[in-house]
Amino acid sequence: PLTLEEVRMLVELFYLPYHHGALAQELLEHFRWLRANSLSVGVPATAPDACGGTRWRGRAQSFQLLCARTCRLHSRFVSTAGRALLYDLHPYLWDIRNMLLAASAFVLWLGCQSITAPILLGRDAEPWARRGGLFGELQALLPVGNSCDLFYHPPPLFPSSQLYLLRPLLPLDKGWSVGAGCRPAGTSWGLQAQLSRAPALPGRLLGSFLSLSPEYTFVLEDEGGPCGYAAGALHAEGFLQQRDSSWLPAIRHKYPPDLGTGGPALGQDALEEAVLFFHAEPLAVPQPVLRRFPSLVQLGTAPRVLDVGASRSLALCLLSALRANGSRGVFCQVSDADRQQLSFYSKLG
């Protein structure tokens, strides 16, 4: 059963409509302070305000620990609560879990990036646009907090106790960047290999983002390892030009069209399909789209991720990072024949 400490945490998260318990108040105070003082950290690490950076990272670690405790509480609650109590309270705890996954990863991202523009919140939302309680206050602190459609999703019919970790791509993730992410063998392409539907070349989907825009790449992990990703390019027009002029020619040289004839280790059909993908000419993005939606995004999860809340957290985190650096809108490229991706984006709204 739940421990007394876990029950106390649950009560403090949902204390009174306009009065938070100690845990919820601590979460909000940390998040407000970290967001307001994020310019004291970032790249380069030797910032002028070294003491401020150290203090910021200390509070960021405390915030991460609180978020992790709350996510564990959600998992424990699903595993141990009686059915009646579970279905009464789970939607609220599920929402908080998803919000803290995104907020925690956004704080991690703030600690390793230079914000080139103020974090933009846009115009104030109408009072009815946000829900109350801790969820609504956390929502207001994310850069995309006024995009209310992003925050409404019905909870799953069958609650899952699966624990997730959401974080930005880290320097320790060696082999996921530049050309190494495209090797057809070895462990360096583990992220995409676990996410793709066929064991094809991982660079097919993620390679250009990992090489040209790694600072806007986020990873979702469960107990089995990487199970989802979100990647973006702040200035899509420049990103696409660089991809077509430098990245694609290098990949085509590395993987000539006849490579697929000698790749039984990966499965000849899958290898040939991936190589042909690299050698096909990418479709041009119309200028009106680039003017209205200047940023490009791409998201995906492994088939085992059935909880749409984790996918929603991925989207919230990536969009918040892009918005923090001034993006006005995003688009994604999906083949009209790719039913799985169309379904995935539709479920995200």
GROMACS .gro file of C-alpha atoms in nm:
model
  349
    1PRO     CA    1   0.000   0.000   0.000
    2LEU     CA    2   0.091   0.367  -0.024
    3THR     CA    3   0.305   0.494   0.262
    4LEU     CA    4   0.198   0.779   0.488
    5GLU     CA    5   0.455   1.005   0.318
    6GLU     CA    6   0.310   0.923  -0.027
    7VAL     CA    7  -0.044   0.996   0.092
    8ARG     CA    8   0.077   1.329   0.231
    9MET     CA    9   0.237   1.410  -0.107
   10LEU     CA   10  -0.091   1.329  -0.283
   11VAL     CA   11  -0.287   1.557  -0.051
   12GLU     CA   12  -0.037   1.843  -0.089
   13LEU     CA   13  -0.059   1.829  -0.469
   14PHE     CA   14  -0.438   1.882  -0.456
   15TYR     CA   15  -0.482   2.070  -0.129
   16LEU     CA   16  -0.747   2.340  -0.193
   17PRO     CA   17  -0.853   2.520  -0.514
   18TYR     CA   18  -0.660   2.839  -0.432
   19HIS     CA   19  -0.420   2.713  -0.168
   20HIS     CA   20  -0.138   2.465  -0.233
   21GLY     CA   21   0.022   2.217   0.001
   22ALA     CA   22   0.391   2.234   0.087
   23LEU     CA   23   0.509   2.006  -0.198
   24ALA     CA   24   0.309   2.189  -0.466
   25GLN     CA   25   0.424   2.528  -0.335
   26GLU     CA   26   0.787   2.416  -0.341
   27LEU     CA   27   0.751   2.293  -0.701
   28LEU     CA   28   0.603   2.624  -0.811
   29GLU     CA   29   0.860   2.837  -0.627
   30HIS     CA   30   1.150   2.643  -0.778
   31PHE     CA   31   1.006   2.658  -1.130
   32ARG     CA   32   0.931   3.032  -1.110
   33TRP     CA   33   1.279   3.110  -0.982
   34LEU     CA   34   1.459   2.886  -1.233
   35ARG     CA   35   1.267   3.036  -1.522
   36ALA     CA   36   1.325   3.394  -1.407
   37ASN     CA   37   1.699   3.341  -1.347
   38SER     CA   38   1.785   3.114  -1.640
   39LEU     CA   39   2.005   3.380  -1.804
   40SER     CA   40   2.264   3.327  -1.528
   41VAL     CA   41   2.353   2.985  -1.671
   42GLY     CA   42   2.395   2.835  -2.014
   43VAL     CA   43   2.669   2.825  -2.274
   44PRO     CA   44   2.951   2.899  -2.215
   45ALA     CA   45   2.972   2.738  -1.872
   46THR     CA   46   3.217   3.006  -1.754
   47ALA     CA   47   2.947   3.272  -1.733
   48PRO     CA   48   3.030   3.607  -1.568
   49ASP     CA   49   2.802   3.524  -1.277
   50ALA     CA   50   2.961   3.197  -1.168
   51CYS     CA   51   2.801   3.206  -0.822
   52GLY     CA   52   2.459   3.266  -0.974
   53GLY     CA   53   2.510   2.970  -1.207
   54THR     CA   54   2.604   2.742  -0.920
   55ARG     CA   55   2.297   2.849  -0.724
   56TRP     CA   56   2.076   2.799  -1.030
   57ARG     CA   57   2.205   2.445  -1.086
   58GLY     CA   58   2.153   2.359  -0.721
   59ARG     CA   59   1.789   2.467  -0.732
   60ALA     CA   60   1.746   2.291  -1.067
   61GLN     CA   61   1.864   1.967  -0.906
   62SER     CA   62   1.617   2.012  -0.621
   63PHE     CA   63   1.338   2.071  -0.874
   64GLN     CA   64   1.437   1.756  -1.067
   65LEU     CA   65   1.422   1.549  -0.749
   66LEU     CA   66   1.074   1.682  -0.663
   67CYS     CA   67   0.953   1.603  -1.015
   68ALA     CA   68   1.097   1.251  -0.994
   69ARG     CA   69   0.925   1.193  -0.658
   70THR     CA   70   0.591   1.301  -0.806
   71CYS     CA   71   0.634   1.074  -1.109
   72ARG     CA   72   0.712   0.783  -0.876
   73LEU     CA   73   0.401   0.871  -0.674
   74HIS     CA   74   0.190   0.839  -0.993
   75SER     CA   75   0.342   0.498  -1.066
   76ARG     CA   76   0.290   0.377  -0.709
   77PHE     CA   77  -0.066   0.510  -0.698
   78VAL     CA   78  -0.163   0.321  -1.016
   79SER     CA   79  -0.008   0.001  -0.875
   80THR     CA   80  -0.159   0.014  -0.525
   81ALA     CA   81  -0.475   0.225  -0.509
   82GLY     CA   82  -0.817   0.060  -0.501
   83ARG     CA   83  -1.010   0.071  -0.829
   84ALA     CA   84  -1.268   0.326  -0.716
   85LEU     CA   85  -1.006   0.566  -0.578
   86LEU     CA   86  -0.779   0.510  -0.878
   87TYR     CA   87  -1.040   0.609  -1.135
   88ASP     CA   88  -1.150   0.908  -0.927
   89LEU     CA   89  -0.805   1.061  -0.877
   90HIS     CA   90  -0.591   0.921  -1.159
   91PRO     CA   91  -0.686   1.184  -1.423
   92TYR     CA   92  -0.556   1.463  -1.198
   93LEU     CA   93  -0.235   1.285  -1.099
   94TRP     CA   94  -0.177   1.178  -1.462
   95ASP     CA   95  -0.201   1.542  -1.574
   96ILE     CA   96   0.047   1.656  -1.308
   97ARG     CA   97   0.286   1.373  -1.401
   98ASN     CA   98   0.282   1.475  -1.769
   99MET     CA   99   0.327   1.842  -1.688
  100LEU     CA  100   0.625   1.775  -1.459
  101LEU     CA  101   0.790   1.550  -1.721
  102ALA     CA  102   0.785   1.846  -1.960
  103ALA     CA  103   0.880   2.107  -1.699
  104SER     CA  104   1.170   1.898  -1.569
  105ALA     CA  105   1.315   1.846  -1.918
  106PHE     CA  106   1.265   2.215  -2.001
  107VAL     CA  107   1.463   2.315  -1.692
  108LEU     CA  108   1.741   2.074  -1.789
  109TRP     CA  109   1.743   2.229  -2.136
  110LEU     CA  110   1.762   2.581  -1.991
  111GLY     CA  111   2.073   2.478  -1.800
  112CYS     CA  112   2.269   2.382  -2.110
  113GLN     CA  113   2.151   2.633  -2.373
  114SER     CA  114   2.200   3.002  -2.441
  115ILE     CA  115   1.864   3.174  -2.474
  116THR     CA  116   1.903   3.420  -2.762
  117ALA     CA  117   1.564   3.586  -2.709
  118PRO     CA  118   1.344   3.649  -2.404
  119ILE     CA  119   1.111   3.368  -2.308
  120LEU     CA  120   0.787   3.477  -2.474
  121LEU     CA  121   0.451   3.417  -2.318
  122GLY     CA  122   0.242   3.615  -2.566
  123ARG     CA  123  -0.076   3.787  -2.461
  124ASP     CA  124  -0.247   3.688  -2.139
  125ALA     CA  125  -0.497   3.407  -2.175
  126GLU     CA  126  -0.858   3.454  -2.073
  127PRO     CA  127  -0.928   3.332  -1.716
  128TRP     CA  128  -1.141   3.043  -1.842
  129ALA     CA  129  -0.867   2.920  -2.077
  130ARG     CA  130  -0.659   2.756  -1.806
  131ARG     CA  131  -0.759   2.505  -1.546
  132GLY     CA  132  -0.707   2.585  -1.181
  133GLY     CA  133  -0.481   2.432  -0.922
  134LEU     CA  134  -0.120   2.328  -0.960
  135PHE     CA  135  -0.168   2.213  -1.321
  136GLY     CA  136  -0.287   2.555  -1.436
  137GLU     CA  137  -0.006   2.741  -1.258
  138LEU     CA  138   0.261   2.511  -1.404
  139GLN     CA  139   0.101   2.551  -1.747
  140ALA     CA  140   0.124   2.931  -1.721
  141LEU     CA  141   0.500   2.906  -1.655
  142LEU     CA  142   0.581   2.716  -1.974
  143PRO     CA  143   0.651   2.937  -2.280
  144VAL     CA  144   0.361   2.770  -2.464
  145GLY     CA  145   0.128   2.808  -2.167
  146ASN     CA  146  -0.132   3.008  -2.363
  147SER     CA  147  -0.170   2.739  -2.632
  148CYS     CA  148  -0.449   2.573  -2.442
  149ASP     CA  149  -0.524   2.299  -2.697
  150LEU     CA  150  -0.183   2.148  -2.622
  151PHE     CA  151  -0.282   2.081  -2.263
  152TYR     CA  152  -0.614   1.905  -2.298
  153HIS     CA  153  -0.611   1.531  -2.351
  154PRO     CA  154  -0.845   1.274  -2.195
  155PRO     CA  155  -0.665   1.033  -1.961
  156PRO     CA  156  -0.606   0.674  -2.075
  157LEU     CA  157  -0.884   0.426  -2.023
  158PHE     CA  158  -0.638   0.182  -1.864
  159PRO     CA  159  -0.390   0.361  -1.633
  160SER     CA  160  -0.027   0.254  -1.663
  161SER     CA  161   0.234   0.253  -1.386
  162GLN     CA  162   0.523   0.284  -1.634
  163LEU     CA  163   0.790   0.531  -1.523
  164TYR     CA  164   0.931   0.770  -1.784
  165LEU     CA  165   1.229   1.004  -1.799
  166LEU     CA  166   1.230   1.298  -2.040
  167ARG     CA  167   1.552   1.490  -2.099
  168PRO     CA  168   1.745   1.684  -2.364
  169LEU     CA  169   2.008   1.511  -2.574
  170LEU     CA  170   2.330   1.516  -2.370
  171PRO     CA  171   2.698   1.519  -2.471
  172LEU     CA  172   2.727   1.178  -2.308
  173ASP     CA  173   2.497   1.035  -2.575
  174LYS     CA  174   2.797   0.960  -2.795
  175GLY     CA  175   2.723   0.807  -3.131
  176TRP     CA  176   2.382   0.970  -3.167
  177SER     CA  177   2.523   1.275  -3.343
  178VAL     CA  178   2.681   1.369  -3.673
  179GLY     CA  179   2.769   1.078  -3.902
  180ALA     CA  180   2.794   0.822  -3.624
  181GLY     CA  181   2.417   0.821  -3.601
  182CYS     CA  182   2.403   0.669  -3.948
  183ARG     CA  183   2.631   0.369  -3.911
  184PRO     CA  184   2.446   0.051  -4.013
  185ALA     CA  185   2.605  -0.159  -3.737
  186GLY     CA  186   2.715  -0.136  -3.377
  187THR     CA  187   2.558   0.034  -3.076
  188SER     CA  188   2.604   0.395  -3.182
  189TRP     CA  189   2.263   0.405  -3.346
  190GLY     CA  190   2.079   0.255  -3.050
  191LEU     CA  191   1.830   0.543  -3.014
  192GLN     CA  192   1.685   0.526  -3.362
  193ALA     CA  193   1.721   0.148  -3.383
  194GLN     CA  194   1.487   0.114  -3.086
  195LEU     CA  195   1.239   0.366  -3.226
  196SER     CA  196   1.217   0.270  -3.592
  197ARG     CA  197   0.961   0.023  -3.717
  198ALA     CA  198   1.224  -0.155  -3.929
  199PRO     CA  199   1.594  -0.205  -3.849
  200ALA     CA  200   1.699   0.039  -4.122
  201LEU     CA  201   1.963   0.309  -4.113
  202PRO     CA  202   1.884   0.531  -3.814
  203GLY     CA  203   1.995   0.849  -3.988
  204ARG     CA  204   1.694   0.818  -4.214
  205LEU     CA  205   1.475   1.001  -3.963
  206LEU     CA  206   1.701   1.166  -3.709
  207GLY     CA  207   2.042   1.206  -3.869
  208SER     CA  208   1.999   1.558  -4.002
  209PHE     CA  209   1.860   1.686  -3.669
  210LEU     CA  210   2.135   1.519  -3.467
  211SER     CA  211   2.399   1.671  -3.695
  212LEU     CA  212   2.258   2.018  -3.759
  213SER     CA  213   2.025   2.093  -3.465
  214PRO     CA  214   2.117   1.875  -3.164
  215GLU     CA  215   2.028   2.154  -2.918
  216TYR     CA  216   1.657   2.100  -2.992
  217THR     CA  217   1.656   1.721  -2.951
  218PHE     CA  218   1.484   1.551  -2.656
  219VAL     CA  219   1.483   1.185  -2.554
  220LEU     CA  220   1.209   0.988  -2.378
  221GLU     CA  221   1.321   0.684  -2.180
  222ASP     CA  222   1.142   0.408  -1.994
  223GLU     CA  223   1.277   0.110  -1.804
  224GLY     CA  224   1.373  -0.053  -2.135
  225GLY     CA  225   1.580   0.242  -2.257
  226PRO     CA  226   1.510   0.510  -2.521
  227CYS     CA  227   1.150   0.490  -2.640
  228GLY     CA  228   1.076   0.830  -2.794
  229TYR     CA  229   1.228   1.145  -2.934
  230ALA     CA  230   1.139   1.501  -3.029
  231ALA     CA  231   1.364   1.697  -3.263
  232GLY     CA  232   1.335   2.049  -3.400
  233ALA     CA  233   1.508   2.320  -3.600
  234LEU     CA  234   1.451   2.679  -3.489
  235HIS     CA  235   1.512   2.830  -3.836
  236ALA     CA  236   1.371   2.568  -4.072
  237GLU     CA  237   1.465   2.746  -4.394
  238GLY     CA  238   1.836   2.759  -4.310
  239PHE     CA  239   1.823   2.407  -4.167
  240LEU     CA  240   1.671   2.262  -4.486
  241GLN     CA  241   1.921   2.446  -4.706
  242GLN     CA  242   2.212   2.314  -4.501
  243ARG     CA  243   2.065   1.965  -4.503
  244ASP     CA  244   2.030   1.961  -4.881
  245SER     CA  245   2.362   2.131  -4.960
  246SER     CA  246   2.599   1.959  -4.718
  247TRP     CA  247   2.447   1.685  -4.503
  248LEU     CA  248   2.265   1.487  -4.774
  249PRO     CA  249   2.558   1.488  -5.023
  250ALA     CA  250   2.790   1.357  -4.751
  251ILE     CA  251   2.545   1.081  -4.658
  252ARG     CA  252   2.493   0.987  -5.024
  253HIS     CA  253   2.867   0.960  -5.073
  254LYS     CA  254   2.897   0.742  -4.763
  255TYR     CA  255   2.606   0.519  -4.866
  256PRO     CA  256   2.603   0.474  -5.247
  257PRO     CA  257   2.287   0.342  -5.416
  258ASP     CA  258   2.429  -0.009  -5.458
  259LEU     CA  259   2.501  -0.051  -5.084
  260GLY     CA  260   2.173  -0.234  -5.028
  261THR     CA  261   2.287  -0.531  -5.234
  262GLY     CA  262   2.532  -0.645  -4.965
  263GLY     CA  263   2.363  -0.590  -4.635
  264PRO     CA  264   2.212  -0.917  -4.510
  265ALA     CA  265   2.293  -0.827  -4.150
  266LEU     CA  266   2.024  -0.562  -4.140
  267GLY     CA  267   1.786  -0.724  -4.383
  268GLN     CA  268   1.839  -0.648  -4.748
  269ASP     CA  269   1.495  -0.497  -4.812
  270ALA     CA  270   1.517  -0.259  -4.515
  271LEU     CA  271   1.870  -0.150  -4.608
  272GLU     CA  272   1.778  -0.089  -4.972
  273GLU     CA  273   1.474   0.114  -4.864
  274ALA     CA  274   1.685   0.331  -4.633
  275VAL     CA  275   1.955   0.392  -4.895
  276LEU     CA  276   1.692   0.484  -5.155
  277PHE     CA  277   1.543   0.728  -4.904
  278PHE     CA  278   1.874   0.914  -4.884
  279HIS     CA  279   1.908   0.929  -5.262
  280ALA     CA  280   1.554   1.053  -5.326
  281GLU     CA  281   1.517   1.428  -5.371
  282PRO     CA  282   1.339   1.581  -5.069
  283LEU     CA  283   1.024   1.778  -5.139
  284ALA     CA  284   1.059   2.155  -5.120
  285VAL     CA  285   0.867   2.337  -4.847
  286PRO     CA  286   0.653   2.623  -4.986
  287GLN     CA  287   0.768   2.971  -4.886
  288PRO     CA  288   0.427   3.068  -4.737
  289VAL     CA  289   0.463   2.777  -4.494
  290LEU     CA  290   0.815   2.883  -4.393
  291ARG     CA  291   0.704   3.244  -4.342
  292ARG     CA  292   0.411   3.152  -4.121
  293PHE     CA  293   0.569   2.855  -3.944
  294PRO     CA  294   0.946   2.919  -3.925
  295SER     CA  295   1.040   2.610  -3.722
  296LEU     CA  296   1.044   2.241  -3.815
  297VAL     CA  297   0.959   1.964  -3.568
  298GLN     CA  298   0.960   1.585  -3.574
  299LEU     CA  299   0.842   1.348  -3.302
  300GLY     CA  300   0.814   0.975  -3.265
  301THR     CA  301   0.773   0.701  -3.006
  302ALA     CA  302   0.832   0.328  -3.000
  303PRO     CA  303   0.526   0.104  -3.044
  304ARG     CA  304   0.546   0.006  -2.676
  305VAL     CA  305   0.463   0.363  -2.564
  306LEU     CA  306   0.085   0.345  -2.531
  307ASP     CA  307   0.048   0.639  -2.289
  308VAL     CA  308  -0.031   0.948  -2.497
  309GLY     CA  309   0.061   1.160  -2.196
  310ALA     CA  310   0.431   1.082  -2.242
  311SER     CA  311   0.408   1.181  -2.610
  312ARG     CA  312   0.230   1.501  -2.514
  313SER     CA  313   0.510   1.585  -2.269
  314LEU     CA  314   0.763   1.540  -2.551
  315ALA     CA  315   0.571   1.786  -2.767
  316LEU     CA  316   0.530   2.039  -2.485
  317CYS     CA  317   0.900   2.033  -2.405
  318LEU     CA  318   1.017   2.076  -2.766
  319LEU     CA  319   0.765   2.351  -2.841
  320SER     CA  320   0.858   2.533  -2.519
  321ALA     CA  321   1.227   2.525  -2.612
  322LEU     CA  322   1.154   2.665  -2.960
  323ARG     CA  323   0.916   2.928  -2.823
  324ALA     CA  324   1.173   3.035  -2.561
  325ASN     CA  325   1.405   3.130  -2.846
  326GLY     CA  326   1.138   3.327  -3.030
  327SER     CA  327   0.971   3.081  -3.268
  328ARG     CA  328   0.627   3.194  -3.386
  329GLY     CA  329   0.504   2.856  -3.515
  330VAL     CA  330   0.607   2.507  -3.623
  331PHE     CA  331   0.528   2.257  -3.895
  332CYS     CA  332   0.612   1.891  -3.951
  333GLN     CA  333   0.659   1.691  -4.271
  334VAL     CA  334   0.460   1.367  -4.296
  335SER     CA  335   0.397   1.144  -4.595
  336ASP     CA  336   0.027   1.112  -4.671
  337ALA     CA  337   0.086   0.736  -4.695
  338ASP     CA  338   0.235   0.709  -4.344
  339ARG     CA  339  -0.077   0.620  -4.148
  340GLN     CA  340   0.116   0.555  -3.828
  341GLN     CA  341   0.271   0.904  -3.817
  342LEU     CA  342  -0.056   1.071  -3.919
  343SER     CA  343  -0.232   0.889  -3.637
  344PHE     CA  344   0.045   0.981  -3.391
  345TYR     CA  345   0.028   1.355  -3.467
  346SER     CA  346  -0.352   1.350  -3.470
  347LYS     CA  347  -0.360   1.201  -3.120
  348LEU     CA  348  -0.137   1.486  -3.005
  349GLY     CA  349  -0.391   1.732  -3.143
   0.00000   0.00000   0.00000
